[in-house]
Tab-separated table of C-alpha atoms in Angstrom:
chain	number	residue	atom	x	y	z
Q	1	UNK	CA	0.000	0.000	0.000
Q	2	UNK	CA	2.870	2.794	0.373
Q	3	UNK	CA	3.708	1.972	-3.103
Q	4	UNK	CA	0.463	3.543	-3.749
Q	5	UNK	CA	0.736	7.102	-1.596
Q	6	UNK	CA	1.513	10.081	-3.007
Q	7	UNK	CA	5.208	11.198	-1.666
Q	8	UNK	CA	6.398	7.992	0.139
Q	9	UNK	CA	9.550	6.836	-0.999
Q	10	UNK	CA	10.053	3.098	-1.631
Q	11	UNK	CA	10.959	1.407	0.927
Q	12	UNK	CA	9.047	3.291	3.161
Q	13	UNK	CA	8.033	2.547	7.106
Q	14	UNK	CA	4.699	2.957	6.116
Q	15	UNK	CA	5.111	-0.322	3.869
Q	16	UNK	CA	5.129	-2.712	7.496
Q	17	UNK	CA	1.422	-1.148	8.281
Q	18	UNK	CA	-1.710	-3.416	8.305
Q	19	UNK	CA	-4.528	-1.400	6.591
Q	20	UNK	CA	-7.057	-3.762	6.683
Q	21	UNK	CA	-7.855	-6.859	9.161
Q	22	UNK	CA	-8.283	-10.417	7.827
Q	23	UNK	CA	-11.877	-9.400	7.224
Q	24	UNK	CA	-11.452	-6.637	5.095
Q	25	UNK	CA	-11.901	-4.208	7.501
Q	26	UNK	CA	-10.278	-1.011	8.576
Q	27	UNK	CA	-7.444	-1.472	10.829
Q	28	UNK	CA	-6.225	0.506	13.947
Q	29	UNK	CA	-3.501	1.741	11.635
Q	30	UNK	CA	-5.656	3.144	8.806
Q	31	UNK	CA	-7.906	4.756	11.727
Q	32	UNK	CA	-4.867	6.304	13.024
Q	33	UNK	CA	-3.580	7.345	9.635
Q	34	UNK	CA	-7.130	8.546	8.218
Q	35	UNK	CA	-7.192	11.167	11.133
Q	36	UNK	CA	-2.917	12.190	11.007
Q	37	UNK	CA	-2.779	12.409	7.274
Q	38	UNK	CA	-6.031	12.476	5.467
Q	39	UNK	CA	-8.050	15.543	4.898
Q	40	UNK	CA	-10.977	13.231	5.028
Q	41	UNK	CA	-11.261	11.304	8.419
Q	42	UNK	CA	-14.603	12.848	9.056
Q	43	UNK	CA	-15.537	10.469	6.637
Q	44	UNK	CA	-14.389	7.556	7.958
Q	45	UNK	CA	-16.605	5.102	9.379
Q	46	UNK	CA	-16.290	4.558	13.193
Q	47	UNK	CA	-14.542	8.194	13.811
Q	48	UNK	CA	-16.253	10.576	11.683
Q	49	UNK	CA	-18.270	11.487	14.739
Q	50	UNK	CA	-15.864	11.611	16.816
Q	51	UNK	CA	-13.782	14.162	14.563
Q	52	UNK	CA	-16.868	16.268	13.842
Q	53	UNK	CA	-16.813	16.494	17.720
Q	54	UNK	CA	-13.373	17.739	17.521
Q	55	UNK	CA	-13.793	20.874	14.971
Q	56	UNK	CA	-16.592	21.448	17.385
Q	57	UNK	CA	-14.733	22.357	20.608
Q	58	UNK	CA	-11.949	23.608	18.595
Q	59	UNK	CA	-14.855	26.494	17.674
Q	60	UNK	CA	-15.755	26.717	20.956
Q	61	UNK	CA	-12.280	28.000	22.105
Q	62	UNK	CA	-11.418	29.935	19.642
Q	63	UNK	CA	-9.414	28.161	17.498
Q	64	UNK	CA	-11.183	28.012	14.277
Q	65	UNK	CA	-13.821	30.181	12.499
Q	66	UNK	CA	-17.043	28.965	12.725
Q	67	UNK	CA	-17.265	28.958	9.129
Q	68	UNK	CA	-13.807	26.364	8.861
Q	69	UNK	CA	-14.765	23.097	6.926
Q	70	UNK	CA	-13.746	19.543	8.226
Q	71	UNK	CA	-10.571	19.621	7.088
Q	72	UNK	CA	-7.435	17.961	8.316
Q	73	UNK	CA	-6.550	19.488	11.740
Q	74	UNK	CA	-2.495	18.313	12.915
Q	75	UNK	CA	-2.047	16.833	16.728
Q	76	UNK	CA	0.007	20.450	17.381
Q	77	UNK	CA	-3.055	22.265	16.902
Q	78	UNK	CA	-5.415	20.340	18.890
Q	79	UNK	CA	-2.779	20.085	22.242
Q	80	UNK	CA	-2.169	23.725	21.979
Q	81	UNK	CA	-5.848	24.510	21.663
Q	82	UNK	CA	-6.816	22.108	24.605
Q	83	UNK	CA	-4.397	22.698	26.904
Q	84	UNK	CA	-4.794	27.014	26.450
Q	85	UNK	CA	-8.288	26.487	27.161
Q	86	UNK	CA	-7.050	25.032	30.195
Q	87	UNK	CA	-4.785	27.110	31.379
Q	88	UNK	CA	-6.757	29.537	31.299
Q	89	UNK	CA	-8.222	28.398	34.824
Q	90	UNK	CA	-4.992	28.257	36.367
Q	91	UNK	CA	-1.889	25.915	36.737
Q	92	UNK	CA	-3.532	24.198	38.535
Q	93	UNK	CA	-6.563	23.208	37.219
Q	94	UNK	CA	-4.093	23.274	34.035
Q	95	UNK	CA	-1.692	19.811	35.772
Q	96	UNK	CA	-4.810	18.216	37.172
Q	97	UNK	CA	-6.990	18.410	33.729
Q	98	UNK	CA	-4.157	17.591	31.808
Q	99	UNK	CA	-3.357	14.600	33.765
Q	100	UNK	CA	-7.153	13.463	34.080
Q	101	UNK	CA	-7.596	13.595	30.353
Q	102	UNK	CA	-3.952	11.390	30.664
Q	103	UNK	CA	-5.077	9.102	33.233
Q	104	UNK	CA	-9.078	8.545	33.064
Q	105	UNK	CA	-9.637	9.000	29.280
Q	106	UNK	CA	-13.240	7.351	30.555
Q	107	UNK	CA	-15.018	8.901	33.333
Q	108	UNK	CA	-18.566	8.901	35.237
Q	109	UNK	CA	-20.665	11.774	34.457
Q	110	UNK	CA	-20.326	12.265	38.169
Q	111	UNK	CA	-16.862	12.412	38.467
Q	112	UNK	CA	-16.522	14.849	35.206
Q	113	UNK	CA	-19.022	17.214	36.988
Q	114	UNK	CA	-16.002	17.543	39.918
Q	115	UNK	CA	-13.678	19.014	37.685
Q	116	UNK	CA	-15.100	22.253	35.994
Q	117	UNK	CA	-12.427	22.661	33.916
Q	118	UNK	CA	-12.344	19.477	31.753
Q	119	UNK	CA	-16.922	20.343	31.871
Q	120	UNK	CA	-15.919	23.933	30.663
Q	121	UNK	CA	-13.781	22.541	28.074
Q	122	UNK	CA	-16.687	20.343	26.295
Q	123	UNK	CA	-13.858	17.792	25.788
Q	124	UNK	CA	-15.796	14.147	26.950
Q	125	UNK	CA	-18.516	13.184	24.661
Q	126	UNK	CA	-20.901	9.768	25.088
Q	127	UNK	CA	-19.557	6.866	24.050
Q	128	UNK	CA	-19.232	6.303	20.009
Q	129	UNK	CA	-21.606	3.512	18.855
Q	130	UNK	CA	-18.545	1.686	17.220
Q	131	UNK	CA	-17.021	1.194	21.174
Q	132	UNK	CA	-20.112	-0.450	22.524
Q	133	UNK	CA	-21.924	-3.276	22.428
Q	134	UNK	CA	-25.737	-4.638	23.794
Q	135	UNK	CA	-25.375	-1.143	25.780
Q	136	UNK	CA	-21.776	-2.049	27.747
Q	137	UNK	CA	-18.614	-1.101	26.918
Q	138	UNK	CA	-14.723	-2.359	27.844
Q	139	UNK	CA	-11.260	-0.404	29.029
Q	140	UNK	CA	-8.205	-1.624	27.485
Q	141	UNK	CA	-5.908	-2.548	30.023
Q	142	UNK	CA	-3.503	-0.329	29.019
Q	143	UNK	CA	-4.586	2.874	28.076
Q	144	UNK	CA	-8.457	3.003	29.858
Q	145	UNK	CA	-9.958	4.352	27.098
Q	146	UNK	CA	-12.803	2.413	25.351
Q	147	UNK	CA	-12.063	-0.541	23.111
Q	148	UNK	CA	-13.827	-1.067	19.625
Q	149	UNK	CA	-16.181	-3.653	18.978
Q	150	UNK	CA	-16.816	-5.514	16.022
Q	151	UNK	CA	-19.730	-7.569	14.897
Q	152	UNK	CA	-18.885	-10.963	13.541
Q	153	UNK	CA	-21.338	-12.892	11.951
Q	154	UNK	CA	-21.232	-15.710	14.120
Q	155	UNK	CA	-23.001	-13.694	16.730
Q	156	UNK	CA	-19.729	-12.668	18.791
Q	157	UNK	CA	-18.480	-9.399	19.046
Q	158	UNK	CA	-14.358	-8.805	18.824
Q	159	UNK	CA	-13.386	-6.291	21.156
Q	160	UNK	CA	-9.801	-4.097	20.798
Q	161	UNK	CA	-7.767	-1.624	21.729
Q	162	UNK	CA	-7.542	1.030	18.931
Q	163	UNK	CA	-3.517	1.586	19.893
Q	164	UNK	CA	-2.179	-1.225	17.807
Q	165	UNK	CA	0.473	-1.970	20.192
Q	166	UNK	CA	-1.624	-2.807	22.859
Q	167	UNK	CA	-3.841	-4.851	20.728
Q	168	UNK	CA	-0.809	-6.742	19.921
Q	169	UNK	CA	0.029	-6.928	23.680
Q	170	UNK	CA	-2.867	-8.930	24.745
Q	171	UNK	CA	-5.555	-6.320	25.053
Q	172	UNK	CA	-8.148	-7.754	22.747
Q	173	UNK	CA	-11.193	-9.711	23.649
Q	174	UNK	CA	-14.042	-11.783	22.350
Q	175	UNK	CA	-17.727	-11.173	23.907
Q	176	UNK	CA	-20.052	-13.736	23.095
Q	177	UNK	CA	-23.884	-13.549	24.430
Q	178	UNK	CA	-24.857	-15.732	27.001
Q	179	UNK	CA	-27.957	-16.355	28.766
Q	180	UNK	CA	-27.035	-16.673	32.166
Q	181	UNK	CA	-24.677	-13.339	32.367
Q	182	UNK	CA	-25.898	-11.168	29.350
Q	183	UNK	CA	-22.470	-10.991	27.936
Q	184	UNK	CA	-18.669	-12.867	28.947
Q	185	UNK	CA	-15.617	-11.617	27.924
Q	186	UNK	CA	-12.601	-13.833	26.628
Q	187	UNK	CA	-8.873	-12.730	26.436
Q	188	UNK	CA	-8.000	-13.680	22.345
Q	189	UNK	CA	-4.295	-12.693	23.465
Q	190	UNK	CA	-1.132	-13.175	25.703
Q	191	UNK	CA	-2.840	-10.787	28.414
Q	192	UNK	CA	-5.394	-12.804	30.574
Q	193	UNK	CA	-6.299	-9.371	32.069
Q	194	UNK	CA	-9.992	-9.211	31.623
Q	195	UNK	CA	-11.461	-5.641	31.984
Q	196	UNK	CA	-15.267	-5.339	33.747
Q	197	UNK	CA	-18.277	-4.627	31.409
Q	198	UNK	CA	-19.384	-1.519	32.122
Q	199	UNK	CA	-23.196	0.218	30.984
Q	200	UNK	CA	-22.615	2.886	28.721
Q	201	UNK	CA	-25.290	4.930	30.753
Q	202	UNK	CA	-23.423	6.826	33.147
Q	203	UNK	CA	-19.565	7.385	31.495
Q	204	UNK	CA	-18.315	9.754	29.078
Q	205	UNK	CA	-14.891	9.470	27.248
Q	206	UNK	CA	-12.383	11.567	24.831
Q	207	UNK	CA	-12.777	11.576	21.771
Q	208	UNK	CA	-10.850	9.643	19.451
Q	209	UNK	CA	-8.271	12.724	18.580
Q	210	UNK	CA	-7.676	13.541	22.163
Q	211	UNK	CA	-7.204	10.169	23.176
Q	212	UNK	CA	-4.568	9.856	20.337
Q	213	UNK	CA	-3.077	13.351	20.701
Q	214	UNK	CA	-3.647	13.114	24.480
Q	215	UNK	CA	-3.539	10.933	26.404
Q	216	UNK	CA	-1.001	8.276	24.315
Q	217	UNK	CA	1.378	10.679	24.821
Q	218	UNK	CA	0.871	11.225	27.965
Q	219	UNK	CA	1.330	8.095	29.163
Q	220	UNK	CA	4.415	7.710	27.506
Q	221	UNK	CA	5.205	11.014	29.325
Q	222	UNK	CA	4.148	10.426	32.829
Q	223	UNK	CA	5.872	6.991	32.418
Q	224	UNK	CA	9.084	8.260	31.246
Q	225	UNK	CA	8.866	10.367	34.631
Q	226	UNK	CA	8.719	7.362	36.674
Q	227	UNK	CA	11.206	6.114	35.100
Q	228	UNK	CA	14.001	8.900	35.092
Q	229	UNK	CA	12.895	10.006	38.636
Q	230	UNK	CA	14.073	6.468	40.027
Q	231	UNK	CA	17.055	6.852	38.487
Q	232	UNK	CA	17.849	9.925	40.698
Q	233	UNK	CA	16.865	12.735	38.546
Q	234	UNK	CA	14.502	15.683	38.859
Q	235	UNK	CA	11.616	15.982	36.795
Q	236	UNK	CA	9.102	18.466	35.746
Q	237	UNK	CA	6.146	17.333	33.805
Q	238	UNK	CA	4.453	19.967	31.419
Q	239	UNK	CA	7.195	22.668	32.405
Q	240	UNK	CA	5.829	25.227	30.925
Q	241	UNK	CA	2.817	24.637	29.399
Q	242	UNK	CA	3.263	22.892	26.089
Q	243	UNK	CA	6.135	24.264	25.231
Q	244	UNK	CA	7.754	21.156	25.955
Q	245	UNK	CA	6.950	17.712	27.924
Q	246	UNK	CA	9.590	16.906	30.642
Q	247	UNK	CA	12.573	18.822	31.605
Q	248	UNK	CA	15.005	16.424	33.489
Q	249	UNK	CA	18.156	17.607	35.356
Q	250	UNK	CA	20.822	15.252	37.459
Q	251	UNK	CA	22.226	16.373	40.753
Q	252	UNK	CA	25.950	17.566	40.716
Q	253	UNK	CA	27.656	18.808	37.522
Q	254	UNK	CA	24.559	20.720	35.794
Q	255	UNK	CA	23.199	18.380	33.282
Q	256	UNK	CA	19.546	18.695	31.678
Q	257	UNK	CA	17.189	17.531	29.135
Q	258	UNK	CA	14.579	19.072	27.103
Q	259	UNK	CA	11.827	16.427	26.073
Q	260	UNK	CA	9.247	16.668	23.454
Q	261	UNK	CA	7.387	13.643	23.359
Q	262	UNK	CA	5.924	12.593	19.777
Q	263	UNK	CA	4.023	9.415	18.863
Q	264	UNK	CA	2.471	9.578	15.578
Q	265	UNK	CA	2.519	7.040	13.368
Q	266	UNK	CA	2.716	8.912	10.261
Q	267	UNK	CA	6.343	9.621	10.240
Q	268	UNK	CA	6.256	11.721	6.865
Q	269	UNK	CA	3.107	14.119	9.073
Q	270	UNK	CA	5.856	14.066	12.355
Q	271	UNK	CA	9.008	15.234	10.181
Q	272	UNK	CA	6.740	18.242	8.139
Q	273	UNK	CA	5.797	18.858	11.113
Q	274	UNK	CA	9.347	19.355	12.974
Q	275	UNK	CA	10.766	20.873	9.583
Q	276	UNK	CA	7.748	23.927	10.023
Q	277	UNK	CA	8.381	24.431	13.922
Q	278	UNK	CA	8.324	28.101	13.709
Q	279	UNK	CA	10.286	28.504	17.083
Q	280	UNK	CA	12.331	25.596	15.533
Q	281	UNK	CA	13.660	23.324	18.051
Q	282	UNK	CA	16.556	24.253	19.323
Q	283	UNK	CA	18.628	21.980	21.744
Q	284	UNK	CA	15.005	20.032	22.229
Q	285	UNK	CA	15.360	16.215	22.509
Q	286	UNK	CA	12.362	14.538	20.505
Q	287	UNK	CA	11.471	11.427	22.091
Q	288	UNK	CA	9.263	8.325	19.990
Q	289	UNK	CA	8.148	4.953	21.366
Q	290	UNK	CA	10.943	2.426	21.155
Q	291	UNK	CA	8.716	0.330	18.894
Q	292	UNK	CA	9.071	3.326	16.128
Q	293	UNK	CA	12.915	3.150	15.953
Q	294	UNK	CA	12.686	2.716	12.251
Q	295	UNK	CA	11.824	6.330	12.383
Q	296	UNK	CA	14.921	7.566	13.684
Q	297	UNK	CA	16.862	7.860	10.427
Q	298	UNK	CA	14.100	10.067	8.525
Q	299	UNK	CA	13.148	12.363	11.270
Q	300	UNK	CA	17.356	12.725	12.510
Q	301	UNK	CA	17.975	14.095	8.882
Q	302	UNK	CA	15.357	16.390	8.778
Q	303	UNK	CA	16.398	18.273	12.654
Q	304	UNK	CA	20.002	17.574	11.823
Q	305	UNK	CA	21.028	21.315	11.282
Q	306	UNK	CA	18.849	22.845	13.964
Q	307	UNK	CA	20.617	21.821	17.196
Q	308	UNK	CA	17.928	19.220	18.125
Q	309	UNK	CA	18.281	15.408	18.527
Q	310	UNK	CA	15.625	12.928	18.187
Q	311	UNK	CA	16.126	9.330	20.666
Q	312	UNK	CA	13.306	6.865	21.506
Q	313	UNK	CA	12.419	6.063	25.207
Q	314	UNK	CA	14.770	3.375	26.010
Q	315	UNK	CA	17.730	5.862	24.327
Q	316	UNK	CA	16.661	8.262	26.544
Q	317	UNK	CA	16.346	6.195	29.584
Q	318	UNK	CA	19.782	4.967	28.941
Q	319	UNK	CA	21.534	7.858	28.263
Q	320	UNK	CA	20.105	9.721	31.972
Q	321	UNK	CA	21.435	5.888	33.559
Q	322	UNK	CA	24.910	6.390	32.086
Q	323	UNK	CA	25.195	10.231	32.571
């Protein structure tokens, strides 16, 4: 299929993506990519709504005119947007909406009402149709955000997170109906993990973008925290804003790092993206999920001359150990 794209060199990372599942249908990866680099994900079937959602809070703060079609909108955009209309409450309320949209991508409509930010903000919506089934709905393991779920003809219903590295993980499921209990989940992977059924009555959740603009990052980000903090060093999460992600120092001889976390799978989308930084980078460290190594080369030549560097995680993680 990159042989196909428009602007993708041969060879290209995008060539090891699954675009469809065995049964013809969409993948996680063409979800992902529809909404990164198509100017037609409202389209798409299972997150048009969810993107239509998007351009509408976007509106609400300001960011675009009412009169702005459903075009493409870039991950940048939507984080900046977001977390202004957060800050606008305070630092505060700034760190603890932030982290809730990080940490509970799913909430009660009770527990949303407690934080009048994130209500403010318009950001949770009810759950999409294509995450629910027989009115329940499951959180991936991983990420607790909803999983999708497909009807099979047989009567069963697969259920999945839409991160494809989770799915792959062990967080994927197979509900079949049963008299007795309604519905019974089955792990279909490594992870014997099974999540509760929850009704859909009652919850909110992001929307697709903001979970994948969001709170994936995020979790990278809070967990790369963890990480470098038990190795000794100080760290600030969301220094300023979102101008960058982490700063780290190390005790003694004054050593820091800038961090910029990035996770998008379109790799052609990240590098435009770095190469039109109007601040440009500077001495920023851009950090990608070890699993999108094959990245590195592409997105090192195009911040080569600015003064930035671009590791993954476990680079990262490494690097702070041996400093």
């Amino acid at each position: 299929m990159a042989d196909l794209l428009p602007g993708r060199p041969q060879g290209s990372v995008l060539g090891k993506l699954w675009l469809l599942d065995d049964d013809g249908m969409p993948s996680s990866a063409l979800h992902r990519l529809a909404v990164e680099a198509s100017e037609h994900g409202h389209q798409a079937p299972g997150i048009g709504a969810d993107i239509r959602h998007l351009h509408s809070l976007l509106r609400a703060v300001g960011m675009l005119p009412v009169s702005a079609g459903l075009s493409r909108i870039s991950g940048e955009t939507v984080q900046h947007a977001v977390f202004r209309a957060l800050g606008a409450a305070g630092f505060e309320a700034y760190t603890r909406g932030r982290e809730a949209m990080v940490r509970t991508p799913v909430l009660t409509r009770r527990d949303l009402s407690r934080n009048t930010a994130l209500v403010e903000l318009g950001a949770y919506t009810g759950i999409s149709p294509t995450r629910q089934f027989g009115g329940l709905w499951a959180a991936c393991p991983m990420c607790r955000w909803t999983m999708r779920a497909t009807y099979r003809p047989n009567g069963v219903v697969d259920v999945e997170c839409e991160e494809e590295r989770h799915s792959l993980l062990g967080a994927r499921y197979r509900a079949e109906p049963t008299a007795v209990e309604g519905w019974r989940l089955a792990p279909c992977g490594e992870l014997r993990t099974v999540p509760e059924l929850l009704p859909v009555e009652g919850y909110v959740a992001l929307p697709y973008a903001l979970w994948l603009w969001v709170t994936l990052p995020g979790l990278l980000e809070v967990e790369l925290r963890d990480r470098l903090v038990a190795l000794g060093a100080e760290v600030r999460l969301w220094p300023f804003g979102d101008a960058y992600d982490l700063h780290v120092t190390l005790p003694g001889p004054s050593r820091a790092w800038r961090i910029d976390v990035k996770t998008w799978a379109d790799p052609y989308g990240l590098a435009q993206k770095l190469r039109e930084d109007p601040e440009g980078p500077g001495e920023l460290c851009f950090v990608v999920p070890e699993h999108l190594r094959g990245y590195l080369p592409l997105l090192r030549r195009v911040v080569r001359d600015s003064g930035a560097r671009v590791l993954t995680d476990a680079d990262l993680v490494a690097e702070v150990e041996g400093a």
